Amino acid sequence: MSNRSSRRVFLKQTSLGAVGAALVGTPMLSAIADAKPSVLAMLYQTDKLMDDKGKYVLPDLPYAKDALEPVIDKATVEFHHDKHHASYVAGANKAEENLQKARDTGDFALVKHWERELAFHGSGHILHTIYWTNLTSQAKSGKPNAELEKALTSDFGGVDKFKTQLVNASISVEGSGWGILAYHALTKKLTVLQTEKHQDLTVWGAIPLLVIDVWEHAYYLKYQNRRADYVNAIFSIINWDNVAERLDAARKIG
Ligand code: MN3
């Protein structure tokens, strides 16, 4: 059983146990509290975002670098993961170190700069970590499971209408950024967002489920200026099981 599967089983057992506990007393309340970080870890892959010393780390790809061929070529994945994603990890660590220095010395003259760096690189690190797990080979892509399809139909009028909205939102991002399917914990609805760079134009409380990188580095080697071709093609390598797991986890939080 994979780590993720065993975590899912644990969560199911925990929530069932919690129902029973509500009937007999309170000892299981702590189990509910304990379960929350596990759900967060599953959703954001926080076990991969940082090491045990609290330093951001570059997660391994969950597949070989040529696994996304022919939609995304091996060279693009290599540059994207090993250079671009790695630089967000380094940038987020540098920002954290300098903010620590500011707290230690009381010198906050550059706090605006380092907070901006943390928002940019930290958001870049999180979105890329989700992006890699959102993708898989064409052979394994499959389709949205019944629960995800039901949610997409309820909130967008159907899977095709959702796809059309996400494609158009991704293509029309001004400059560099992302198209994002997110779950909003306050409205309990799925929503499509555009994000410029990694951190602008977001909506507080939205939990990203499926993210499409439309920075040129994600597609330029193979697609050059044809962002639309890349965005349309990427739908044949979506890991729909991963998206469905994220929705499941997001609903447990919301
Ligand atoms: Mn990127």
PDB file of C-alpha atoms and ligand atoms in Angstrom:
ATOM      1  CA  MET A   1       0.000   0.000   0.000  1.00  0.00           C
ATOM      2  CA  SER A   2       1.395   3.406  -0.919  1.00  0.00           C
ATOM      3  CA  ASN A   3       1.862   6.088   1.699  1.00  0.00           C
ATOM      4  CA  ARG A   4      -0.985   8.043   0.217  1.00  0.00           C
ATOM      5  CA  SER A   5      -3.367   5.074   0.245  1.00  0.00           C
ATOM      6  CA  SER A   6      -2.522   4.195   3.813  1.00  0.00           C
ATOM      7  CA  ARG A   7      -3.027   7.813   4.795  1.00  0.00           C
ATOM      8  CA  ARG A   8      -6.443   7.751   3.160  1.00  0.00           C
ATOM      9  CA  VAL A   9      -7.417   4.618   5.016  1.00  0.00           C
ATOM     10  CA  PHE A  10      -6.197   6.199   8.252  1.00  0.00           C
ATOM     11  CA  LEU A  11      -8.320   9.285   7.609  1.00  0.00           C
ATOM     12  CA  LYS A  12     -11.398   7.210   6.876  1.00  0.00           C
ATOM     13  CA  GLN A  13     -10.892   5.214  10.042  1.00  0.00           C
ATOM     14  CA  THR A  14     -10.328   8.383  12.023  1.00  0.00           C
ATOM     15  CA  SER A  15     -13.510  10.063  10.834  1.00  0.00           C
ATOM     16  CA  LEU A  16     -15.559   6.933  11.446  1.00  0.00           C
ATOM     17  CA  GLY A  17     -14.055   6.699  14.906  1.00  0.00           C
ATOM     18  CA  ALA A  18     -14.906  10.336  15.511  1.00  0.00           C
ATOM     19  CA  VAL A  19     -18.587   9.696  14.795  1.00  0.00           C
ATOM     20  CA  GLY A  20     -18.597   6.927  17.367  1.00  0.00           C
ATOM     21  CA  ALA A  21     -16.728   9.081  19.849  1.00  0.00           C
ATOM     22  CA  ALA A  22     -19.313  11.838  19.581  1.00  0.00           C
ATOM     23  CA  LEU A  23     -21.832   9.352  20.951  1.00  0.00           C
ATOM     24  CA  VAL A  24     -19.789   8.062  23.855  1.00  0.00           C
ATOM     25  CA  GLY A  25     -17.675  11.012  24.971  1.00  0.00           C
ATOM     26  CA  THR A  26     -14.752  13.160  24.017  1.00  0.00           C
ATOM     27  CA  PRO A  27     -11.534  11.119  23.866  1.00  0.00           C
ATOM     28  CA  MET A  28     -11.604  10.990  20.068  1.00  0.00           C
ATOM     29  CA  LEU A  29     -11.653  14.773  19.748  1.00  0.00           C
ATOM     30  CA  SER A  30      -7.866  14.753  19.787  1.00  0.00           C
ATOM     31  CA  ALA A  31      -7.933  12.258  16.911  1.00  0.00           C
ATOM     32  CA  ILE A  32      -9.914  14.770  14.867  1.00  0.00           C
ATOM     33  CA  ALA A  33      -7.323  17.440  15.614  1.00  0.00           C
ATOM     34  CA  ASP A  34      -4.564  14.974  14.729  1.00  0.00           C
ATOM     35  CA  ALA A  35      -6.243  14.159  11.424  1.00  0.00           C
ATOM     36  CA  LYS A  36      -6.252  17.770  10.195  1.00  0.00           C
ATOM     37  CA  PRO A  37      -2.483  18.047   9.587  1.00  0.00           C
ATOM     38  CA  SER A  38      -2.603  14.723   7.712  1.00  0.00           C
ATOM     39  CA  VAL A  39      -5.274  16.078   5.375  1.00  0.00           C
ATOM     40  CA  LEU A  40      -3.261  19.264   4.866  1.00  0.00           C
ATOM     41  CA  ALA A  41      -0.135  17.218   4.192  1.00  0.00           C
ATOM     42  CA  MET A  42      -1.976  15.150   1.601  1.00  0.00           C
ATOM     43  CA  LEU A  43      -3.470  18.216  -0.055  1.00  0.00           C
ATOM     44  CA  TYR A  44      -0.359  20.348  -0.240  1.00  0.00           C
ATOM     45  CA  GLN A  45       2.148  17.472  -0.113  1.00  0.00           C
ATOM     46  CA  THR A  46       3.720  19.342   2.783  1.00  0.00           C
ATOM     47  CA  ASP A  47       5.725  16.244   3.621  1.00  0.00           C
ATOM     48  CA  LYS A  48       7.586  17.058   0.393  1.00  0.00           C
ATOM     49  CA  LEU A  49       7.616  20.862   0.599  1.00  0.00           C
ATOM     50  CA  MET A  50      10.005  20.982   3.561  1.00  0.00           C
ATOM     51  CA  ASP A  51      12.541  18.744   5.242  1.00  0.00           C
ATOM     52  CA  ASP A  52      12.378  17.966   8.958  1.00  0.00           C
ATOM     53  CA  LYS A  53      14.493  21.045   9.749  1.00  0.00           C
ATOM     54  CA  GLY A  54      11.908  23.332   8.145  1.00  0.00           C
ATOM     55  CA  LYS A  55      13.947  24.047   5.000  1.00  0.00           C
ATOM     56  CA  TYR A  56      12.060  24.024   1.711  1.00  0.00           C
ATOM     57  CA  VAL A  57      13.215  21.163  -0.519  1.00  0.00           C
ATOM     58  CA  LEU A  58      12.742  20.234  -4.162  1.00  0.00           C
ATOM     59  CA  PRO A  59      10.480  17.162  -4.310  1.00  0.00           C
ATOM     60  CA  ASP A  60      11.388  14.278  -6.615  1.00  0.00           C
ATOM     61  CA  LEU A  61       9.228  13.941  -9.709  1.00  0.00           C
ATOM     62  CA  PRO A  62       6.612  11.188  -9.256  1.00  0.00           C
ATOM     63  CA  TYR A  63       7.576   9.702 -12.677  1.00  0.00           C
ATOM     64  CA  ALA A  64      10.453   9.547 -15.154  1.00  0.00           C
ATOM     65  CA  LYS A  65      11.363  12.779 -16.956  1.00  0.00           C
ATOM     66  CA  ASP A  66      10.138  11.385 -20.271  1.00  0.00           C
ATOM     67  CA  ALA A  67       6.846  10.053 -18.848  1.00  0.00           C
ATOM     68  CA  LEU A  68       4.825  13.038 -20.142  1.00  0.00           C
ATOM     69  CA  GLU A  69       6.027  12.633 -23.748  1.00  0.00           C
ATOM     70  CA  PRO A  70       4.826  13.501 -26.333  1.00  0.00           C
ATOM     71  CA  VAL A  71       2.724  16.228 -24.660  1.00  0.00           C
ATOM     72  CA  ILE A  72       5.582  17.670 -22.593  1.00  0.00           C
ATOM     73  CA  ASP A  73       9.061  16.697 -23.740  1.00  0.00           C
ATOM     74  CA  LYS A  74      11.789  15.379 -21.490  1.00  0.00           C
ATOM     75  CA  ALA A  75      14.023  18.476 -21.880  1.00  0.00           C
ATOM     76  CA  THR A  76      11.220  20.806 -20.777  1.00  0.00           C
ATOM     77  CA  VAL A  77      10.503  18.682 -17.692  1.00  0.00           C
ATOM     78  CA  GLU A  78      14.220  18.603 -16.887  1.00  0.00           C
ATOM     79  CA  PHE A  79      14.710  22.399 -17.096  1.00  0.00           C
ATOM     80  CA  HIS A  80      11.356  23.068 -15.447  1.00  0.00           C
ATOM     81  CA  HIS A  81      11.921  20.813 -12.440  1.00  0.00           C
ATOM     82  CA  ASP A  82      15.711  20.891 -11.990  1.00  0.00           C
ATOM     83  CA  LYS A  83      16.272  24.600 -12.732  1.00  0.00           C
ATOM     84  CA  HIS A  84      13.050  26.640 -12.443  1.00  0.00           C
ATOM     85  CA  HIS A  85      11.333  24.797  -9.584  1.00  0.00           C
ATOM     86  CA  ALA A  86      14.690  24.456  -7.807  1.00  0.00           C
ATOM     87  CA  SER A  87      15.177  28.239  -7.982  1.00  0.00           C
ATOM     88  CA  TYR A  88      11.822  28.843  -6.248  1.00  0.00           C
ATOM     89  CA  VAL A  89      12.916  26.491  -3.472  1.00  0.00           C
ATOM     90  CA  ALA A  90      16.221  28.352  -3.093  1.00  0.00           C
ATOM     91  CA  GLY A  91      14.455  31.738  -3.240  1.00  0.00           C
ATOM     92  CA  ALA A  92      11.921  30.786  -0.567  1.00  0.00           C
ATOM     93  CA  ASN A  93      14.709  29.568   1.744  1.00  0.00           C
ATOM     94  CA  LYS A  94      16.703  32.763   1.165  1.00  0.00           C
ATOM     95  CA  ALA A  95      13.660  34.900   1.995  1.00  0.00           C
ATOM     96  CA  GLU A  96      13.007  32.916   5.194  1.00  0.00           C
ATOM     97  CA  GLU A  97      16.664  33.256   6.243  1.00  0.00           C
ATOM     98  CA  ASN A  98      16.642  37.018   5.706  1.00  0.00           C
ATOM     99  CA  LEU A  99      13.361  37.430   7.582  1.00  0.00           C
ATOM    100  CA  GLN A 100      14.895  35.441  10.448  1.00  0.00           C
ATOM    101  CA  LYS A 101      17.908  37.786  10.323  1.00  0.00           C
ATOM    102  CA  ALA A 102      15.575  40.802  10.446  1.00  0.00           C
ATOM    103  CA  ARG A 103      13.802  39.394  13.512  1.00  0.00           C
ATOM    104  CA  ASP A 104      17.137  38.646  15.190  1.00  0.00           C
ATOM    105  CA  THR A 105      18.643  42.086  14.548  1.00  0.00           C
ATOM    106  CA  GLY A 106      15.472  44.147  14.661  1.00  0.00           C
ATOM    107  CA  ASP A 107      16.478  45.652  11.301  1.00  0.00           C
ATOM    108  CA  PHE A 108      13.367  45.557   9.139  1.00  0.00           C
ATOM    109  CA  ALA A 109      14.604  48.052   6.511  1.00  0.00           C
ATOM    110  CA  LEU A 110      14.259  45.408   3.752  1.00  0.00           C
ATOM    111  CA  VAL A 111      11.163  43.650   5.093  1.00  0.00           C
ATOM    112  CA  LYS A 112       9.030  44.654   2.092  1.00  0.00           C
ATOM    113  CA  HIS A 113      11.557  43.123  -0.298  1.00  0.00           C
ATOM    114  CA  TRP A 114      11.844  39.814   1.584  1.00  0.00           C
ATOM    115  CA  GLU A 115       8.084  39.474   2.123  1.00  0.00           C
ATOM    116  CA  ARG A 116       7.610  39.921  -1.630  1.00  0.00           C
ATOM    117  CA  GLU A 117      10.329  37.339  -2.307  1.00  0.00           C
ATOM    118  CA  LEU A 118       8.685  34.896   0.110  1.00  0.00           C
ATOM    119  CA  ALA A 119       5.263  35.338  -1.540  1.00  0.00           C
ATOM    120  CA  PHE A 120       6.723  34.875  -5.045  1.00  0.00           C
ATOM    121  CA  HIS A 121       9.060  31.942  -4.406  1.00  0.00           C
ATOM    122  CA  GLY A 122       6.909  30.255  -1.747  1.00  0.00           C
ATOM    123  CA  SER A 123       3.833  30.323  -3.979  1.00  0.00           C
ATOM    124  CA  GLY A 124       5.957  29.138  -6.931  1.00  0.00           C
ATOM    125  CA  HIS A 125       7.238  26.197  -4.865  1.00  0.00           C
ATOM    126  CA  ILE A 126       3.753  25.147  -3.732  1.00  0.00           C
ATOM    127  CA  LEU A 127       2.111  25.453  -7.168  1.00  0.00           C
ATOM    128  CA  HIS A 128       4.901  23.522  -8.907  1.00  0.00           C
ATOM    129  CA  THR A 129       4.723  20.755  -6.314  1.00  0.00           C
ATOM    130  CA  ILE A 130       0.994  20.410  -7.058  1.00  0.00           C
ATOM    131  CA  TYR A 131       1.571  20.717 -10.843  1.00  0.00           C
ATOM    132  CA  TRP A 132       3.921  17.700 -10.949  1.00  0.00           C
ATOM    133  CA  THR A 133       1.478  15.470  -9.077  1.00  0.00           C
ATOM    134  CA  ASN A 134      -1.437  16.752 -11.205  1.00  0.00           C
ATOM    135  CA  LEU A 135       0.185  15.213 -14.290  1.00  0.00           C
ATOM    136  CA  THR A 136       0.787  11.635 -15.403  1.00  0.00           C
ATOM    137  CA  SER A 137       1.429   9.685 -18.606  1.00  0.00           C
ATOM    138  CA  GLN A 138      -1.248   9.624 -21.327  1.00  0.00           C
ATOM    139  CA  ALA A 139      -1.745   5.920 -20.624  1.00  0.00           C
ATOM    140  CA  LYS A 140      -2.647   6.627 -16.985  1.00  0.00           C
ATOM    141  CA  SER A 141      -4.592   9.903 -17.385  1.00  0.00           C
ATOM    142  CA  GLY A 142      -8.091   8.365 -17.319  1.00  0.00           C
ATOM    143  CA  LYS A 143     -11.069  10.614 -16.629  1.00  0.00           C
ATOM    144  CA  PRO A 144     -12.667  12.347 -13.627  1.00  0.00           C
ATOM    145  CA  ASN A 145     -14.157   9.805 -11.218  1.00  0.00           C
ATOM    146  CA  ALA A 146     -17.878   9.887 -10.361  1.00  0.00           C
ATOM    147  CA  GLU A 147     -17.472  12.242  -7.378  1.00  0.00           C
ATOM    148  CA  LEU A 148     -15.293  14.740  -9.257  1.00  0.00           C
ATOM    149  CA  GLU A 149     -17.570  14.599 -12.311  1.00  0.00           C
ATOM    150  CA  LYS A 150     -20.583  15.277 -10.088  1.00  0.00           C
ATOM    151  CA  ALA A 151     -18.887  18.331  -8.557  1.00  0.00           C
ATOM    152  CA  LEU A 152     -17.734  19.654 -11.955  1.00  0.00           C
ATOM    153  CA  THR A 153     -21.244  19.182 -13.350  1.00  0.00           C
ATOM    154  CA  SER A 154     -22.863  20.845 -10.367  1.00  0.00           C
ATOM    155  CA  ASP A 155     -20.570  23.908 -10.404  1.00  0.00           C
ATOM    156  CA  PHE A 156     -19.768  24.309 -14.132  1.00  0.00           C
ATOM    157  CA  GLY A 157     -22.657  22.569 -15.921  1.00  0.00           C
ATOM    158  CA  GLY A 158     -20.519  19.612 -17.048  1.00  0.00           C
ATOM    159  CA  VAL A 159     -16.948  18.383 -17.464  1.00  0.00           C
ATOM    160  CA  ASP A 160     -16.657  19.842 -20.983  1.00  0.00           C
ATOM    161  CA  LYS A 161     -17.852  23.282 -19.862  1.00  0.00           C
ATOM    162  CA  PHE A 162     -15.366  23.214 -16.978  1.00  0.00           C
ATOM    163  CA  LYS A 163     -12.579  22.217 -19.366  1.00  0.00           C
ATOM    164  CA  THR A 164     -13.484  24.991 -21.822  1.00  0.00           C
ATOM    165  CA  GLN A 165     -13.434  27.576 -19.027  1.00  0.00           C
ATOM    166  CA  LEU A 166     -10.082  26.376 -17.637  1.00  0.00           C
ATOM    167  CA  VAL A 167      -8.537  26.261 -21.126  1.00  0.00           C
ATOM    168  CA  ASN A 168      -9.690  29.800 -21.918  1.00  0.00           C
ATOM    169  CA  ALA A 169      -8.697  31.124 -18.493  1.00  0.00           C
ATOM    170  CA  SER A 170      -5.216  29.554 -18.862  1.00  0.00           C
ATOM    171  CA  ILE A 171      -4.670  30.817 -22.396  1.00  0.00           C
ATOM    172  CA  SER A 172      -5.658  34.377 -21.527  1.00  0.00           C
ATOM    173  CA  VAL A 173      -3.489  34.844 -18.417  1.00  0.00           C
ATOM    174  CA  GLU A 174      -1.752  38.177 -18.968  1.00  0.00           C
ATOM    175  CA  GLY A 175       1.993  37.508 -19.029  1.00  0.00           C
ATOM    176  CA  SER A 176       3.192  34.601 -16.863  1.00  0.00           C
ATOM    177  CA  GLY A 177       0.959  32.700 -14.506  1.00  0.00           C
ATOM    178  CA  TRP A 178      -1.416  29.819 -13.981  1.00  0.00           C
ATOM    179  CA  GLY A 179      -4.911  28.552 -14.707  1.00  0.00           C
ATOM    180  CA  ILE A 180      -6.287  26.929 -11.562  1.00  0.00           C
ATOM    181  CA  LEU A 181      -9.217  24.760 -10.544  1.00  0.00           C
ATOM    182  CA  ALA A 182      -9.756  25.443  -6.861  1.00  0.00           C
ATOM    183  CA  TYR A 183     -12.130  24.407  -4.096  1.00  0.00           C
ATOM    184  CA  HIS A 184     -13.394  27.264  -2.006  1.00  0.00           C
ATOM    185  CA  ALA A 185     -13.836  26.182   1.578  1.00  0.00           C
ATOM    186  CA  LEU A 186     -16.264  29.002   2.463  1.00  0.00           C
ATOM    187  CA  THR A 187     -18.717  28.541  -0.431  1.00  0.00           C
ATOM    188  CA  LYS A 188     -17.952  24.795  -0.784  1.00  0.00           C
ATOM    189  CA  LYS A 189     -17.831  25.317  -4.542  1.00  0.00           C
ATOM    190  CA  LEU A 190     -15.296  24.586  -7.243  1.00  0.00           C
ATOM    191  CA  THR A 191     -14.037  27.652  -9.071  1.00  0.00           C
ATOM    192  CA  VAL A 192     -11.653  28.489 -11.926  1.00  0.00           C
ATOM    193  CA  LEU A 193      -9.057  31.186 -11.210  1.00  0.00           C
ATOM    194  CA  GLN A 194      -6.303  32.919 -13.125  1.00  0.00           C
ATOM    195  CA  THR A 195      -3.140  33.694 -11.211  1.00  0.00           C
ATOM    196  CA  GLU A 196      -0.522  36.117 -12.528  1.00  0.00           C
ATOM    197  CA  LYS A 197       3.061  35.171 -11.696  1.00  0.00           C
ATOM    198  CA  HIS A 198       2.435  32.736  -8.789  1.00  0.00           C
ATOM    199  CA  GLN A 199       0.808  34.906  -6.194  1.00  0.00           C
ATOM    200  CA  ASP A 200      -1.311  37.657  -7.772  1.00  0.00           C
ATOM    201  CA  LEU A 201      -5.089  37.681  -8.319  1.00  0.00           C
ATOM    202  CA  THR A 202      -5.793  34.773  -6.027  1.00  0.00           C
ATOM    203  CA  VAL A 203      -8.845  34.511  -3.785  1.00  0.00           C
ATOM    204  CA  TRP A 204      -8.229  33.992  -0.073  1.00  0.00           C
ATOM    205  CA  GLY A 205      -9.394  30.597   1.088  1.00  0.00           C
ATOM    206  CA  ALA A 206      -9.324  28.910  -2.316  1.00  0.00           C
ATOM    207  CA  ILE A 207      -7.626  25.499  -2.296  1.00  0.00           C
ATOM    208  CA  PRO A 208      -5.949  24.608  -5.613  1.00  0.00           C
ATOM    209  CA  LEU A 209      -6.899  21.178  -6.999  1.00  0.00           C
ATOM    210  CA  LEU A 210      -5.617  21.286 -10.595  1.00  0.00           C
ATOM    211  CA  VAL A 211      -3.041  23.819 -11.751  1.00  0.00           C
ATOM    212  CA  ILE A 212      -1.825  24.542 -15.284  1.00  0.00           C
ATOM    213  CA  ASP A 213       1.527  26.296 -15.587  1.00  0.00           C
ATOM    214  CA  VAL A 214       1.402  28.780 -18.468  1.00  0.00           C
ATOM    215  CA  TRP A 215       4.785  30.378 -17.888  1.00  0.00           C
ATOM    216  CA  GLU A 216       6.713  30.075 -21.165  1.00  0.00           C
ATOM    217  CA  HIS A 217       9.304  27.772 -19.545  1.00  0.00           C
ATOM    218  CA  ALA A 218       6.566  25.141 -19.166  1.00  0.00           C
ATOM    219  CA  TYR A 219       6.048  24.794 -22.927  1.00  0.00           C
ATOM    220  CA  TYR A 220       8.306  27.012 -25.033  1.00  0.00           C
ATOM    221  CA  LEU A 221      10.872  24.390 -26.140  1.00  0.00           C
ATOM    222  CA  LYS A 222       8.179  22.314 -27.793  1.00  0.00           C
ATOM    223  CA  TYR A 223       5.301  24.727 -28.439  1.00  0.00           C
ATOM    224  CA  GLN A 224       7.081  28.131 -28.775  1.00  0.00           C
ATOM    225  CA  ASN A 225       4.345  30.813 -28.806  1.00  0.00           C
ATOM    226  CA  ARG A 226       1.502  28.296 -29.202  1.00  0.00           C
ATOM    227  CA  ARG A 227       0.269  28.367 -25.610  1.00  0.00           C
ATOM    228  CA  ALA A 228      -3.196  27.228 -26.718  1.00  0.00           C
ATOM    229  CA  ASP A 229      -1.793  24.011 -28.234  1.00  0.00           C
ATOM    230  CA  TYR A 230       0.038  23.229 -24.985  1.00  0.00           C
ATOM    231  CA  VAL A 231      -2.997  23.958 -22.807  1.00  0.00           C
ATOM    232  CA  ASN A 232      -5.307  21.844 -24.946  1.00  0.00           C
ATOM    233  CA  ALA A 233      -2.787  18.985 -25.118  1.00  0.00           C
ATOM    234  CA  ILE A 234      -2.138  18.904 -21.375  1.00  0.00           C
ATOM    235  CA  PHE A 235      -5.639  17.561 -20.792  1.00  0.00           C
ATOM    236  CA  SER A 236      -4.492  14.188 -22.141  1.00  0.00           C
ATOM    237  CA  ILE A 237      -1.973  13.841 -19.281  1.00  0.00           C
ATOM    238  CA  ILE A 238      -4.046  14.982 -16.307  1.00  0.00           C
ATOM    239  CA  ASN A 239      -3.904  12.617 -13.329  1.00  0.00           C
ATOM    240  CA  TRP A 240      -7.634  12.706 -12.604  1.00  0.00           C
ATOM    241  CA  ASP A 241      -7.316  10.400  -9.606  1.00  0.00           C
ATOM    242  CA  ASN A 242      -4.969  12.952  -8.048  1.00  0.00           C
ATOM    243  CA  VAL A 243      -7.474  15.768  -8.687  1.00  0.00           C
ATOM    244  CA  ALA A 244     -10.283  13.687  -7.164  1.00  0.00           C
ATOM    245  CA  GLU A 245      -8.139  12.915  -4.088  1.00  0.00           C
ATOM    246  CA  ARG A 246      -7.445  16.623  -3.680  1.00  0.00           C
ATOM    247  CA  LEU A 247     -11.178  17.443  -3.838  1.00  0.00           C
ATOM    248  CA  ASP A 248     -11.867  14.754  -1.257  1.00  0.00           C
ATOM    249  CA  ALA A 249      -9.194  16.172   1.044  1.00  0.00           C
ATOM    250  CA  ALA A 250     -10.279  19.793   0.498  1.00  0.00           C
ATOM    251  CA  ARG A 251     -13.845  18.943   1.494  1.00  0.00           C
ATOM    252  CA  LYS A 252     -12.569  17.416   4.735  1.00  0.00           C
ATOM    253  CA  ILE A 253     -10.920  20.727   5.593  1.00  0.00           C
ATOM    254  CA  GLY A 254     -13.781  22.943   4.384  1.00  0.00           C
TER     255      GLY A 254
HETATM  256 MN   MN3 B   1       6.785  26.745 -13.999  1.00  0.00          MN
END
